[in-house]
Short mmCIF file of C-alpha atoms in Angstrom, two decimals:
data_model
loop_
_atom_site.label_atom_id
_atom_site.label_comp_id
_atom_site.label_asym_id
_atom_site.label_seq_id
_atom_site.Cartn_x
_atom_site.Cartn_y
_atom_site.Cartn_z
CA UNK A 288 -23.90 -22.89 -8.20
CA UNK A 289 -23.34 -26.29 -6.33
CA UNK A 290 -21.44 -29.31 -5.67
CA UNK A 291 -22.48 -32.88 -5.23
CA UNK A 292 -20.74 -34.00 -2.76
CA UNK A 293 -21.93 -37.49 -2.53
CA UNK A 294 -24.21 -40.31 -4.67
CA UNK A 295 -25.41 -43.04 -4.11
CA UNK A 296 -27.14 -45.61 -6.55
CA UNK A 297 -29.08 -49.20 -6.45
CA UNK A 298 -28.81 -51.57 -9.25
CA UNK A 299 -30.37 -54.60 -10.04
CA UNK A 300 -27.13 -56.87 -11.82
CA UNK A 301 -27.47 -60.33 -13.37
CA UNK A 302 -28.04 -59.89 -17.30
CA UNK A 303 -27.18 -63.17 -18.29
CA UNK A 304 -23.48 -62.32 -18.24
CA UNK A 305 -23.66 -60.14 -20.89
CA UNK A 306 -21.68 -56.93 -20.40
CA UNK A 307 -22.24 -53.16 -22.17
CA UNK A 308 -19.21 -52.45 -23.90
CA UNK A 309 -16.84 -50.23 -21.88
CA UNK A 310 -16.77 -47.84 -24.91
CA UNK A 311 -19.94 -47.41 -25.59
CA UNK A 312 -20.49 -46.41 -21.80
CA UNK A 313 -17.88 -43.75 -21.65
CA UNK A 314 -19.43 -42.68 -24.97
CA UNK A 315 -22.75 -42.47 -23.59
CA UNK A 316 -21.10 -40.43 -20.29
CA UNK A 317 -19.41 -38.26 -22.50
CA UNK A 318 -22.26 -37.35 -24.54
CA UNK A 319 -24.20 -36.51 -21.42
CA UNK A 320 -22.24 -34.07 -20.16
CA UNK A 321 -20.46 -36.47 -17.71
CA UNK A 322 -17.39 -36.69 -18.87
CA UNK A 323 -15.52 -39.57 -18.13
CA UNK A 324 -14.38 -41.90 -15.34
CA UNK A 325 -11.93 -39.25 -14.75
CA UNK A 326 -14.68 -37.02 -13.59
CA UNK A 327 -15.95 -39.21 -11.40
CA UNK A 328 -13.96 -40.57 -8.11
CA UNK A 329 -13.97 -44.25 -8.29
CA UNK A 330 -10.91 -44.75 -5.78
CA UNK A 331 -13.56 -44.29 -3.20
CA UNK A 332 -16.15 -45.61 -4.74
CA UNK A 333 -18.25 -48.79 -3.04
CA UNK A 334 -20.31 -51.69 -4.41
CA UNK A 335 -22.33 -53.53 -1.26
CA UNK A 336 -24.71 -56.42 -2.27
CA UNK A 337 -28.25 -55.79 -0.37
CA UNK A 338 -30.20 -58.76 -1.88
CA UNK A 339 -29.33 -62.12 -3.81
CA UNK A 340 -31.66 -63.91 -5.56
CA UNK A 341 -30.55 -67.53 -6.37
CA UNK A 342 -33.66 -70.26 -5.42
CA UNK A 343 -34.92 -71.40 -8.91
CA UNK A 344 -33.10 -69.34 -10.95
CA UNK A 345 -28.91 -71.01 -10.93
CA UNK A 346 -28.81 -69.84 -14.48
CA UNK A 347 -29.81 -66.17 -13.95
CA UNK A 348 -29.09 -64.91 -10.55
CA UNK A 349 -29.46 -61.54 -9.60
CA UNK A 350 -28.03 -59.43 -7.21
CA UNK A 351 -29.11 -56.14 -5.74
CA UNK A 352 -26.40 -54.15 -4.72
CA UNK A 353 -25.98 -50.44 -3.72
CA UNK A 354 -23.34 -47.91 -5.43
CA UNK A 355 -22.23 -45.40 -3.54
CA UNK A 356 -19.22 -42.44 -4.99
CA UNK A 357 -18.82 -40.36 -1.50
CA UNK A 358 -16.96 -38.41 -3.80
CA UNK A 359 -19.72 -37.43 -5.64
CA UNK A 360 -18.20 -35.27 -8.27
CA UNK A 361 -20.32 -35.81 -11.91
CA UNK A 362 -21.05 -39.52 -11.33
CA UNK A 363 -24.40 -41.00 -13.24
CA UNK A 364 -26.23 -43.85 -13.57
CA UNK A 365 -23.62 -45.42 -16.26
CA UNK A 366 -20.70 -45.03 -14.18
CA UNK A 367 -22.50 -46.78 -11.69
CA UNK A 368 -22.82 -49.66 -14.42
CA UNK A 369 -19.18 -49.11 -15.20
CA UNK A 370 -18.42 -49.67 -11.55
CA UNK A 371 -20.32 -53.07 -10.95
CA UNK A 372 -19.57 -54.63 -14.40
CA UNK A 373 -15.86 -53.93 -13.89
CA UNK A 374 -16.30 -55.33 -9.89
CA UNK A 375 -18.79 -57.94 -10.36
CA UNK A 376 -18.26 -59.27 -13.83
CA UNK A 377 -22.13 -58.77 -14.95
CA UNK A 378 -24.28 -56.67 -16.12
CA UNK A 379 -27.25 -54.60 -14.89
CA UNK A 380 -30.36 -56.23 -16.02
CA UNK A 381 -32.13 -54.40 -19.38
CA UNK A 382 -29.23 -53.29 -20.29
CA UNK A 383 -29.62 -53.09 -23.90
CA UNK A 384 -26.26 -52.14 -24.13
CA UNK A 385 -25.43 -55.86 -23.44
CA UNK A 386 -27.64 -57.61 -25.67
CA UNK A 387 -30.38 -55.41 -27.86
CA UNK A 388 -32.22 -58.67 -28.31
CA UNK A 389 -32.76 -59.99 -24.68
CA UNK A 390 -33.66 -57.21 -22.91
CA UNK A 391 -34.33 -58.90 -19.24
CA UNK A 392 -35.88 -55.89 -18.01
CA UNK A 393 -37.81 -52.68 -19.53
CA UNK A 394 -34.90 -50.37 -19.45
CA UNK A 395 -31.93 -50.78 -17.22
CA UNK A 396 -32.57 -51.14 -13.84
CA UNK A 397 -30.48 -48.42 -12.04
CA UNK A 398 -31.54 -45.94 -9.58
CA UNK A 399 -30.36 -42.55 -8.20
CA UNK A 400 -31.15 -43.22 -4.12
CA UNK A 401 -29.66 -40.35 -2.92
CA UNK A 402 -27.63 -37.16 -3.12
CA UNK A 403 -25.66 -34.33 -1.23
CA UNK A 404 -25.59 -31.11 -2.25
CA UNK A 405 -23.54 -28.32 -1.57
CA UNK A 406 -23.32 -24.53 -2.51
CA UNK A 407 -20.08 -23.06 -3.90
CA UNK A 408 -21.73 -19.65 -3.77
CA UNK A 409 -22.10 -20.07 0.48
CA UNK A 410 -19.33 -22.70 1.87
CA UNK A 411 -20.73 -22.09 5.15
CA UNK A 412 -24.04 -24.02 4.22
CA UNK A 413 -24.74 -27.06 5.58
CA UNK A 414 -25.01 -29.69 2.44
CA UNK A 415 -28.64 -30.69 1.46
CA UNK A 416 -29.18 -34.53 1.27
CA UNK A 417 -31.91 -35.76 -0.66
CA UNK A 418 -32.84 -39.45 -0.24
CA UNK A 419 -35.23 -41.58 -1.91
CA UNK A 420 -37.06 -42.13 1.80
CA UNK A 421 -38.30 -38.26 0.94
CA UNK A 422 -40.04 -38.95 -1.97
CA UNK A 423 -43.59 -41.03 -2.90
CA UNK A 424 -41.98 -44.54 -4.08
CA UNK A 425 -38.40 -45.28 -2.34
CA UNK A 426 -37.63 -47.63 -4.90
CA UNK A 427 -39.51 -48.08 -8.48
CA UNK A 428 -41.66 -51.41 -8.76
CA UNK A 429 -39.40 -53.23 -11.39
CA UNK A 430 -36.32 -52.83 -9.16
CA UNK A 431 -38.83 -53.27 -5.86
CA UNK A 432 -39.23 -56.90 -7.28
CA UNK A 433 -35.27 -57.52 -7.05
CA UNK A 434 -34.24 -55.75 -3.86
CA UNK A 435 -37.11 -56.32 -1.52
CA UNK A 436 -37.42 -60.24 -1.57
CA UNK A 437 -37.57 -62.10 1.59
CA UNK A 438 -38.33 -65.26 1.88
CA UNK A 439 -42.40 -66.04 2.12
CA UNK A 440 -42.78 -62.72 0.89
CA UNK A 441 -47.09 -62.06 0.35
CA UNK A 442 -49.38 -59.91 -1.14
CA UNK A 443 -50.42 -57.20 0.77
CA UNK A 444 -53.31 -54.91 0.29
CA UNK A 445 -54.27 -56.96 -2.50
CA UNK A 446 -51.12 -56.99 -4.47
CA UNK A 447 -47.62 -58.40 -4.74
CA UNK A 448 -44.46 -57.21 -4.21
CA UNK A 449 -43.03 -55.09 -7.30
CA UNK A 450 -46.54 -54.15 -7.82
CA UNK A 451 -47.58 -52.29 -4.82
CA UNK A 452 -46.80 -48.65 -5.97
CA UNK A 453 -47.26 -48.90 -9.97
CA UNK A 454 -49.26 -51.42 -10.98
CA UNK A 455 -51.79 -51.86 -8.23
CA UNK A 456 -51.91 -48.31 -7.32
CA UNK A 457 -53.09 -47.49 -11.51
CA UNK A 458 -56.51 -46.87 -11.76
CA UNK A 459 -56.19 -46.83 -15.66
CA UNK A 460 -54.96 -50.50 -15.59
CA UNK A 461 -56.84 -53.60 -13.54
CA UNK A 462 -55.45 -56.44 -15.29
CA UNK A 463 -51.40 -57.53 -14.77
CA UNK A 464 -49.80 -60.54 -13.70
CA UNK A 465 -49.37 -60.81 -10.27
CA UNK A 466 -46.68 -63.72 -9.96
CA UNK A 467 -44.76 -64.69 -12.09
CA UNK A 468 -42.96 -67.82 -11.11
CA UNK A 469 -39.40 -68.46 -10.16
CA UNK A 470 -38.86 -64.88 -11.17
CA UNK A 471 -40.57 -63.78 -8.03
CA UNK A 472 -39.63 -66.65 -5.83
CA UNK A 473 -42.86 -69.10 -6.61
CA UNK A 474 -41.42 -71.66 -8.56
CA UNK A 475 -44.04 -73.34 -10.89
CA UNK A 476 -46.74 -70.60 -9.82
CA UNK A 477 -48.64 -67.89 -12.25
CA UNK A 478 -50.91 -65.79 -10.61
CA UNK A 479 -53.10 -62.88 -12.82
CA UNK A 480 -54.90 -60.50 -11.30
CA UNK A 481 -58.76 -59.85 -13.40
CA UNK A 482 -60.11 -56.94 -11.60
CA UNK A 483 -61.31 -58.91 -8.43
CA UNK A 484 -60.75 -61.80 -9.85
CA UNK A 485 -57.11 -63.78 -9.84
CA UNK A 486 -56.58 -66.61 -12.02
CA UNK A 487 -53.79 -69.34 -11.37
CA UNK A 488 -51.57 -71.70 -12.49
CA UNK A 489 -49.20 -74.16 -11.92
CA UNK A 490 -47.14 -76.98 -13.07
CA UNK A 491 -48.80 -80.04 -13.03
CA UNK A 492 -45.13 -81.72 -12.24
CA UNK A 493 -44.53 -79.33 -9.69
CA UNK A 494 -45.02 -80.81 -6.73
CA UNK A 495 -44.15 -77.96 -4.11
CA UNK A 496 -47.34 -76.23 -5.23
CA UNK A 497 -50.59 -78.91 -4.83
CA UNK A 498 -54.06 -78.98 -4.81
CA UNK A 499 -54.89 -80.68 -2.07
CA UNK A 500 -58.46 -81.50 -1.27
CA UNK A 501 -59.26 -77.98 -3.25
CA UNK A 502 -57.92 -76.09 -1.52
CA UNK A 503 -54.20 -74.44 -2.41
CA UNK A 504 -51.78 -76.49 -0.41
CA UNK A 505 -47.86 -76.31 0.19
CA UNK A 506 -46.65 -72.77 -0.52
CA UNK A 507 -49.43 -71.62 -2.55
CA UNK A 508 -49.26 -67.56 -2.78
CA UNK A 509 -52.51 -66.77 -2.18
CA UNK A 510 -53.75 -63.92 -0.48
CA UNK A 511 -57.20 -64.09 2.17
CA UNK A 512 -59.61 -63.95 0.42
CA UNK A 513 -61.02 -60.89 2.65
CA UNK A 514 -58.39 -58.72 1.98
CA UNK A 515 -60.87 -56.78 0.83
CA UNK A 516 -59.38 -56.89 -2.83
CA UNK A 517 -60.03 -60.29 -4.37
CA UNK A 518 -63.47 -61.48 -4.90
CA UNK A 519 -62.48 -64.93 -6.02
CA UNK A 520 -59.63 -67.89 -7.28
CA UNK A 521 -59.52 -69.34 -10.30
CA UNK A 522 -57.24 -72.61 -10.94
CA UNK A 523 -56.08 -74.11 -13.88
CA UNK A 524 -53.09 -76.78 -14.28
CA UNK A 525 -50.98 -76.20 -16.89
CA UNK A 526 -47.55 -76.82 -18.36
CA UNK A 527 -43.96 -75.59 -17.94
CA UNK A 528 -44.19 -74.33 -21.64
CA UNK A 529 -47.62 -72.34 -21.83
CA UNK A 530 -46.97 -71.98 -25.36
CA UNK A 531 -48.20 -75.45 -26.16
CA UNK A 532 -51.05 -75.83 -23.81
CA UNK A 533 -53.53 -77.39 -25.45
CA UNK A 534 -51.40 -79.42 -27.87
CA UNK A 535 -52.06 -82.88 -25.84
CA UNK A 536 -55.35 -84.56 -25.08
CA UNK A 537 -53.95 -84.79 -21.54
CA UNK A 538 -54.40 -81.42 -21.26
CA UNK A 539 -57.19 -80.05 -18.82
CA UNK A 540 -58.24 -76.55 -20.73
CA UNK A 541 -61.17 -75.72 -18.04
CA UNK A 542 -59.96 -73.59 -15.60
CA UNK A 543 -62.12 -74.38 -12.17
CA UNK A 544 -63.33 -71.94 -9.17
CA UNK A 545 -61.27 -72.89 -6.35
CA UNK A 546 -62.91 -70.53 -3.60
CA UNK A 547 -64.72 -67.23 -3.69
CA UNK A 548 -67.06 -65.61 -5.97
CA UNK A 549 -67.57 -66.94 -9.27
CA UNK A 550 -66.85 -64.43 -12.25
CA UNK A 551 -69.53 -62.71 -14.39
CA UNK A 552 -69.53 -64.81 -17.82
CA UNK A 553 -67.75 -61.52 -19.04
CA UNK A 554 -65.17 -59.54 -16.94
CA UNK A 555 -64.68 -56.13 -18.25
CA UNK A 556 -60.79 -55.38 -17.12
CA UNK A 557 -59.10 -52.08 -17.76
CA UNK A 558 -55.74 -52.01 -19.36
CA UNK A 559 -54.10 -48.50 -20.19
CA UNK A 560 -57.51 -46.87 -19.81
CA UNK A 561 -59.50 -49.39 -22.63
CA UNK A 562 -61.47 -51.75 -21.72
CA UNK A 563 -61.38 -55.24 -22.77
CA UNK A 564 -63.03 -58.64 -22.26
CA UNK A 565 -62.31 -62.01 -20.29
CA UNK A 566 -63.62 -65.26 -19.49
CA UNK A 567 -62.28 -67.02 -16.08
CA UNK A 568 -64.36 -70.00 -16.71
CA UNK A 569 -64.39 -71.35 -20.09
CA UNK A 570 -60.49 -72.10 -21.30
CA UNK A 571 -56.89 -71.66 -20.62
CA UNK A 572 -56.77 -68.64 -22.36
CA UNK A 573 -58.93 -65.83 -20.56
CA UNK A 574 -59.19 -63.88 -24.20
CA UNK A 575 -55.89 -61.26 -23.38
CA UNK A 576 -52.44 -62.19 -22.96
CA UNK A 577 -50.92 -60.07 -20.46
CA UNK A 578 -47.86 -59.82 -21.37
CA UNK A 579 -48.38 -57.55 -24.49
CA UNK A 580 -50.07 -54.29 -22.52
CA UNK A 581 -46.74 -52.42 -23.84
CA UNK A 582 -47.18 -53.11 -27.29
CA UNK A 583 -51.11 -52.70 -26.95
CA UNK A 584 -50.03 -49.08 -25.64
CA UNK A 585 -47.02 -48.59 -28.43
CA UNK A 586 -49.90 -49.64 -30.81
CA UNK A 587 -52.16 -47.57 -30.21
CA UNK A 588 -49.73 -44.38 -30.22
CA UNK A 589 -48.77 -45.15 -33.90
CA UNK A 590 -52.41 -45.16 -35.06
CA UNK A 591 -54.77 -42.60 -36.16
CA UNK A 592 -57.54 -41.85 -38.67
CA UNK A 593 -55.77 -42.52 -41.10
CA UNK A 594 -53.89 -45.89 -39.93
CA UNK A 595 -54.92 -49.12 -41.41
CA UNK A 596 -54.11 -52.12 -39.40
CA UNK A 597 -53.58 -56.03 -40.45
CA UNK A 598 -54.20 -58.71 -37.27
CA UNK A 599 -53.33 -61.86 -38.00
CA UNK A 600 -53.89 -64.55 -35.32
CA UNK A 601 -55.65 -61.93 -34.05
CA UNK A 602 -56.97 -64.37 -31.19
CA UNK A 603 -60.45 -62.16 -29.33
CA UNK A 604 -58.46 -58.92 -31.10
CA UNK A 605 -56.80 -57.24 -28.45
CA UNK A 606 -54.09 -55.38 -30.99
CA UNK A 607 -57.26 -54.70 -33.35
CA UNK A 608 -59.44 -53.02 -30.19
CA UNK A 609 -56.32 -50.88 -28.87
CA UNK A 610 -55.70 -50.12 -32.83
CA UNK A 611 -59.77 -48.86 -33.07
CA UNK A 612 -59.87 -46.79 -29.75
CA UNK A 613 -56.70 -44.34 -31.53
CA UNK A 614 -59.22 -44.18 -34.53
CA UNK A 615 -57.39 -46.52 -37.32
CA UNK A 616 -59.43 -48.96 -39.24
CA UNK A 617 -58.74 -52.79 -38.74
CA UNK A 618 -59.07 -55.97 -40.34
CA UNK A 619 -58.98 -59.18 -37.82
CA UNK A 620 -57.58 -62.36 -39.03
CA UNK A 621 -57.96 -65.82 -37.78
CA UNK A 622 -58.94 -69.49 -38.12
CA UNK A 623 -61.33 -69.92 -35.02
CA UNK A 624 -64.72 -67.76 -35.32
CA UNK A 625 -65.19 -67.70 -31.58
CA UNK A 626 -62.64 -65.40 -30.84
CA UNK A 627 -63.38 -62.96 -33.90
CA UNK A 628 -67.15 -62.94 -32.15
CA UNK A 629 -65.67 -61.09 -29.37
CA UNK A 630 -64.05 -58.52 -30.94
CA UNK A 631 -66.95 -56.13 -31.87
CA UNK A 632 -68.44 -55.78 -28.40
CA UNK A 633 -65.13 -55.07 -26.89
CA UNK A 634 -64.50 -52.21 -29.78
CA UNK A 635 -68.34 -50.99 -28.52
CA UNK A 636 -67.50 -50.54 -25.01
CA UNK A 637 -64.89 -48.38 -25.73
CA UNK A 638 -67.43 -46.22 -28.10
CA UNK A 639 -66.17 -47.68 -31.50
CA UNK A 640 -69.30 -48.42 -33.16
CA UNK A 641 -68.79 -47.32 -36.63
CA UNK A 642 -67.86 -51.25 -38.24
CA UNK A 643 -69.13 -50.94 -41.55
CA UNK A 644 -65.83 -49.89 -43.82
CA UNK A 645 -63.92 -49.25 -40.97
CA UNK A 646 -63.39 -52.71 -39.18
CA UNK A 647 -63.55 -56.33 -40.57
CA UNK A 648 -63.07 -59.83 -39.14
CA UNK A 649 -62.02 -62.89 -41.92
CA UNK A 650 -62.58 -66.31 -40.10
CA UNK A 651 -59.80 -68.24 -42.42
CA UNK A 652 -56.21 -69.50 -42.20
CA UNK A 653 -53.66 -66.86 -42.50
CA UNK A 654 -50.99 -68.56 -44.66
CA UNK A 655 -54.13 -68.55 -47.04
CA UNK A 656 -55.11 -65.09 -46.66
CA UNK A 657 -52.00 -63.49 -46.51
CA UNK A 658 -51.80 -64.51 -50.15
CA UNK A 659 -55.12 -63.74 -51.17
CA UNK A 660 -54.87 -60.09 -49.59
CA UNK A 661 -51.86 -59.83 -51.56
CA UNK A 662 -53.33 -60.68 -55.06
CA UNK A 663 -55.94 -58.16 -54.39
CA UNK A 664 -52.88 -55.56 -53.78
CA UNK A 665 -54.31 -54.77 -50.73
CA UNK A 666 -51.98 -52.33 -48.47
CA UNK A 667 -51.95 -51.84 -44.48
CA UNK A 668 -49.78 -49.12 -42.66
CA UNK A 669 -49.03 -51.81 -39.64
CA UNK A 670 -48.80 -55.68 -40.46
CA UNK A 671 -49.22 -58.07 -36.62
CA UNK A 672 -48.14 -61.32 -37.06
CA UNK A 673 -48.63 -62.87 -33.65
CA UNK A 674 -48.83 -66.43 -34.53
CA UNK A 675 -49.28 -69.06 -31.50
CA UNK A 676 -46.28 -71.47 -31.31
CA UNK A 677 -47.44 -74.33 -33.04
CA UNK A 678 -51.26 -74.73 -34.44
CA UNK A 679 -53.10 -76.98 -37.30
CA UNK A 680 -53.94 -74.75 -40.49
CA UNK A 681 -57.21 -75.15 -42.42
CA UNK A 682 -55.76 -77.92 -44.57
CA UNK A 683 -54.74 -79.71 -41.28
CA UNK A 684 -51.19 -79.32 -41.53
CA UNK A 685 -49.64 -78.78 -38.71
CA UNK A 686 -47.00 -75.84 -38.76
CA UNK A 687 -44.87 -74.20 -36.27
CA UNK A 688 -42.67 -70.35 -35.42
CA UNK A 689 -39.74 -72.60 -35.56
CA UNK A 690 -39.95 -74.13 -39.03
CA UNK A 691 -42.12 -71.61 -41.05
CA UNK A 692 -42.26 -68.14 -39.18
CA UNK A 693 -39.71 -67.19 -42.79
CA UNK A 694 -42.65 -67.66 -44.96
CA UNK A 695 -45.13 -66.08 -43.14
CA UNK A 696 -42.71 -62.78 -43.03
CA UNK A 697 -42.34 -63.28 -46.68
CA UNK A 698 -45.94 -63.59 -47.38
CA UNK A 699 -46.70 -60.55 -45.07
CA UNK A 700 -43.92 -58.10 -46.69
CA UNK A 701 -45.91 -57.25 -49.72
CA UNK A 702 -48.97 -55.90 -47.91
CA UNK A 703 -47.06 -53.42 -46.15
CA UNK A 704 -46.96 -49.64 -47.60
CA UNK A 705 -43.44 -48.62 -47.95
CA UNK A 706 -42.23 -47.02 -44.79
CA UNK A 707 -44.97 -48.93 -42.89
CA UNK A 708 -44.31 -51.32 -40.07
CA UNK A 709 -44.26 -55.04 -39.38
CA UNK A 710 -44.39 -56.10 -35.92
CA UNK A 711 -43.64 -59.86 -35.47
CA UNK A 712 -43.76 -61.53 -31.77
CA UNK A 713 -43.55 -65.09 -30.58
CA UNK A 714 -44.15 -66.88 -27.23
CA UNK A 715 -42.00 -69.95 -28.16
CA UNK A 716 -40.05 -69.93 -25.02
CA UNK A 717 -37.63 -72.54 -26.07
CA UNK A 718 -36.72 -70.29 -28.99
CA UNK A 719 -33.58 -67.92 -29.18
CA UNK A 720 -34.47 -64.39 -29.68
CA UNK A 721 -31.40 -64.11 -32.23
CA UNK A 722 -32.69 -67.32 -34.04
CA UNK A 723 -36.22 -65.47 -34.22
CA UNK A 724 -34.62 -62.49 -35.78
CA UNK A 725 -32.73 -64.49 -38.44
CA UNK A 726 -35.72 -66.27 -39.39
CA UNK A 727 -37.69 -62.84 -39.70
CA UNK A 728 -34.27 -61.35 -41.85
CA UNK A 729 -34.68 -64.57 -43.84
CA UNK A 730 -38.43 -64.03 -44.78
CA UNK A 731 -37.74 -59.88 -45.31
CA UNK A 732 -35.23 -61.56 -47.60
CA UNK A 733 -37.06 -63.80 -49.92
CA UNK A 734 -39.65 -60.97 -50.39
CA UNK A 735 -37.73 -58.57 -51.71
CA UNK A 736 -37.37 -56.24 -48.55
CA UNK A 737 -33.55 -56.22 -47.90
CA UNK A 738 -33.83 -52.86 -47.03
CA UNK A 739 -36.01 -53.55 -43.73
CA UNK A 740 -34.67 -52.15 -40.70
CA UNK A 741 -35.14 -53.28 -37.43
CA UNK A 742 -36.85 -50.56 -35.24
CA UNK A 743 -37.91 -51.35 -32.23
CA UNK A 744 -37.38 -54.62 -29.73
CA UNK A 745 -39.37 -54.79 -26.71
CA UNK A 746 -38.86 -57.15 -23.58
CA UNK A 747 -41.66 -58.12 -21.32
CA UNK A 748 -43.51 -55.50 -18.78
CA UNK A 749 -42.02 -55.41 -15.56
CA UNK A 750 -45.18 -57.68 -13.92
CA UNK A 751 -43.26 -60.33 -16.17
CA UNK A 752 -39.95 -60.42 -14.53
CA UNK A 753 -38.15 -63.41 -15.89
CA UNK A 754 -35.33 -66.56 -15.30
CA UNK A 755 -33.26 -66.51 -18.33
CA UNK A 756 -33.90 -65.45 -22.06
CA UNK A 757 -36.98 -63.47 -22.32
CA UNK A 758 -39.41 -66.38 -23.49
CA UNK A 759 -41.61 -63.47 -25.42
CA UNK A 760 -40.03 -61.97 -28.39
CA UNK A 761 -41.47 -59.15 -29.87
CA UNK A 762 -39.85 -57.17 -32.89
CA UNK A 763 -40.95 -54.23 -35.46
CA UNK A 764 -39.29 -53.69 -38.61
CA UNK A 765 -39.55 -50.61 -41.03
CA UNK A 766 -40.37 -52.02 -44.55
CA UNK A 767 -38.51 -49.70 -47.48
#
C-alpha cells in the first residue's frame, strides 16, 4: 500500500470567464473515486502564477500557474480546477465544463507535474518523488504553448514552440500550423508548415509585421532558412477575417515565393498517416484547411465498407479522401470543378482506385442538389455541410452561414438514414458558436428532426490555439 504525500499540478486558466459548476466538479471527484474536497487538504494548498500572457489578447488572458497540495492526500486534476476557479475567479481553458460550446482548448488543460510517494507497509522508506523532468515531454505541447512563452520566443529545430515534442516530432503528420497569431504572441502573423515548405500570412493593416523590400521585416517569425528543416517561404497578404478572403477585388489571392526553394506544382503532405495534396503557388487556399485534421481523423474512424458519405462544399475533398482511405464510398459536392479535379488523384495515392460505384464528384450548387438528392430518396450514413462563410450560388445569389445555414440543415435532414450523422462546421469567426447551434436546431426543426441530438462538439487542434471564441465551429448531430 502507499501514501501520496504530496502533488503538484500546472494549469493553463483563462476560459473566457466561464467557470465549471462547483457541483458538477465534486460530482465528477466523487465519481472517480476522489471523494470530495474533504479528502483533499486545501488549507495548505498553493496556487503560484508561472506565466501571463496578456500582449494582444486583453479579452482572453491566460495565466499559467502551478498547483501544489503538500498534503497530498487523494487530490486530482479537478480539485486542482476547484482550487484556481475558487482563487482566481476563471476557469482552466477547454474546460467543457464551463461552456460545451467554446471549447478554447482540446480538453482541459491540466497537468499532474509531480508526486511523492510513500509506503504504509515500510514507514522507514524514504518517499519516492516522481517529477515530470523524469519523463520524455516535461510538459504536453498544448499547455507548452501557454507556460513556456518568453518574449521573441523562435522556432527551433524547425518548429515552434507548443509544437516541438508532438507535432513536429510525428512522422505520421507533416502539415500543421505553425503560428498562429496573437495566440502565440505574433500578432497579425499565420505561419503553416507544408512539409519543407511554410506558407505565411499577415494582415495587410498590420503594420508591426512588413514586407519590406521582400524580405520579412519588423518581427517577422521566421526561422533561417538553413535550419536544415525549411526548404522555402511562401507569402501571401491577407485579411483579419480569413473567412472572406477573396470577397473584394482588392484582394491579392496569389501567394508569392519570398526566399528559398520554390514548391513542386503539387506538395504531397502527410496528415494522420494519408496523404493529401497542396499548391503553395496558385491561391490563398493551398487545397486543405488545417484546422480540421481532428475531424479528418474522427471521420475516418466512423467509416467503413459499408459507410456512405455526403460532401458538400467539399472544396479539393479532404473529408471525402480521409472518408475513402477507411473504405466508405463518397459522393463530392461543389460549385467549382477545379477543386473536384483534385480529388481522385489524392484518393489514388493513398491506394483508393476503385471510383466507379464507389466514389462520385457533382460539379453543381448545393442548395440545388441537396434537393435533387432528396427527390431521388437518396440516403447517406454521414451528411458534411462545410459551407464557406459567404459565396455566390449558381443563380448568382449571394448567400451567407449567417442568414441561411437553417435551410441548408433543413434541406440536408432528409438524406440522412435514421441514426446517421450530420456534421455541420463554420469558419465565420464573427459568429457565436451558440447562435450557430440555434440556427442548426432551427433547420433540424423545420425538417421534421426534433428528435436530433447533439453528439459531439469539437474545438480547434492545439496548433490553433486561439484569442477569444473559437472562430471554427464544428458540430455533429444524431438524426432520429
Amino acid at each position: 500500500a502507499a501514501h501520496v504525500d504530496s502533488c503538484s499540478y500546472v494549469a493553463a486558466v483563462g476560459n473566457g470567464r466561464k467557470l465549471a459548476s462547483r457541483s458538477k466538479l465534486l460530482k465528477s471527484i466523487a465519481s472517480g473515486g476522489g471523494g470530495g474536497m474533504e479528502a483533499c487538504d486545501v488549507s495548505t494548498a498553493r496556487v503560484e502564477i508561472i506565466s501571463r500572457l496578456r500582449r494582444g489578447r486583453d479579452r482572453d488572458p491566460v495565466a499559467t500557474v502551478g498547483v501544489s497540495f503538500p498534503n497530498g492526500g487523494r487530490s486530482t486534476c479537478s480539485h486542482a480546477v476547484l482550487l484556481v476557479q475558487d482563487r482566481m475567479g476563471d476557469g482552466v481553458r477547454g474546460d467543457s465544463l464551463g461552456d460545451p460550446l467554446d471549447r478554447r482548448a482540446t480538453r482541459r488543460l491540466v497537468h499532474c507535474e509531480s508526486m511523492a510517494v510513500s509506503s504504509l507497509a515500510n514507514l522507514d522508506d524514504e518517499p519516492v518523488v516522481v517529477e515530470a523532468e523524469d519523463c520524455p515531454v516535461p510538459l504536453p505541447d498544448d499547455i507548452a504553448t501557454y507556460a513556456q512563452r518568453r518574449e521573441k520566443v523562435s522556432f527551433s529545430k524547425g518548429s515552434f514552440l507548443g509544437r516541438r515534442s508532438g507535432l513536429a516530432q510525428n512522422e505520421l503528420t507533416s502539415a500543421y500550423r505553425e503560428i498562429n497569431g496573437a495566440a502565440d504572441g505574433y500578432p497579425g502573423w499565420i505561419v503553416d508548415r507544408y512539409d519543407r515548405w511554410l506558407f505565411v500570412q499577415h494582415h495587410q493593416d498590420d503594420e508591426e509585421a512588413g514586407v519590406v523590400g521582400g524580405s520579412l521585416g519588423g518581427m517577422g517569425p521566421l526561422p533561417s532558412l538553413h535550419d536544415g528543416h525549411t526548404a522555402g517561404v511562401y507569402y501571401l497578404p491577407t485579411r483579419a477575417d480569413r473567412s472572406v478572403m477573396g470577397t473584394s477585388a482588392t484582394d491579392k489571392l496569389e501567394p508569392i515565393l519570398l526566399e528559398g526553394q520554390a514548391a513542386p506544382s503539387l506538395v504531397p503532405v502527410l496528415e494522420n498517416g494519408i496523404t493529401y495534396h497542396v499548391r503553395l503557388g496558385e491561391s490563398f487556399s493551398t487545397g486543405i484547411f488545417l484546422d480540421q485534421r481532428l475531424q479528418r481523423a474522427w471521420l475516418r474512424e466512423r467509416c467503413d465498407g459499408n459507410t456512405r458519405v455526403l460532401n458538400c462544399f467539399a472544396h479539393t475533398g479532404a473529408f471525402s479522401v480521409a472518408a475513402a482511405t477507411a473504405g466508405a464510398k463518397t459522393v463530392s459536392l461543389d460549385l467549382d470543378k477545379k477543386w473536384l479535379d483534385r480529388i481522385r488523384p489524392q484518393m489514388e495515392a493513398n491506394g483508393v482506385t476503385e471510383w466507379e460505384g464507389h466514389h462520385d464528384c457533382i460539379y453543381g450548387d448545393c442548395f440545388d442538389w441537396l434537393a435533387r438528392l432528396a427527390k431521388r430518396e437518396e440516403q447517406f450514413d454521414i451528411v458534411i455541410l462545410d459551407p464557406p462563410s459567404t459565396s455566390v450560388g449558381k443563380k448568382k445569389k449571394r448567400w451567407s452561414v449567417k442568414n441561411d445555414m437553417a435551410e441548408l440543415v433543413a434541406l440536408a435532414v432528409p438524406l440522412v438514414k435514421s441514426g446517421g450523422l450530420l456534421f455541420t462546421t463554420t469558419n465565420s469567426a464573427s459568429l457565436a458558436s451558440e447562435k450557430f447551434a440555434k440556427m442548426c436546431k432551427g433547420g433540424l426543426t423545420e425538417a421534421g428532426a426534433e428528435g436530433a441530438r447533439l453528439e459531439r462538439v469539437s474545438p480547434m487542434p492545439s496548433d490553433f490555439g486561439g484569442v477569444g471564441a473559437q472562430p471554427v465551429k464544428n458540430l455533429v448531430w444524431r438524426i432520429s
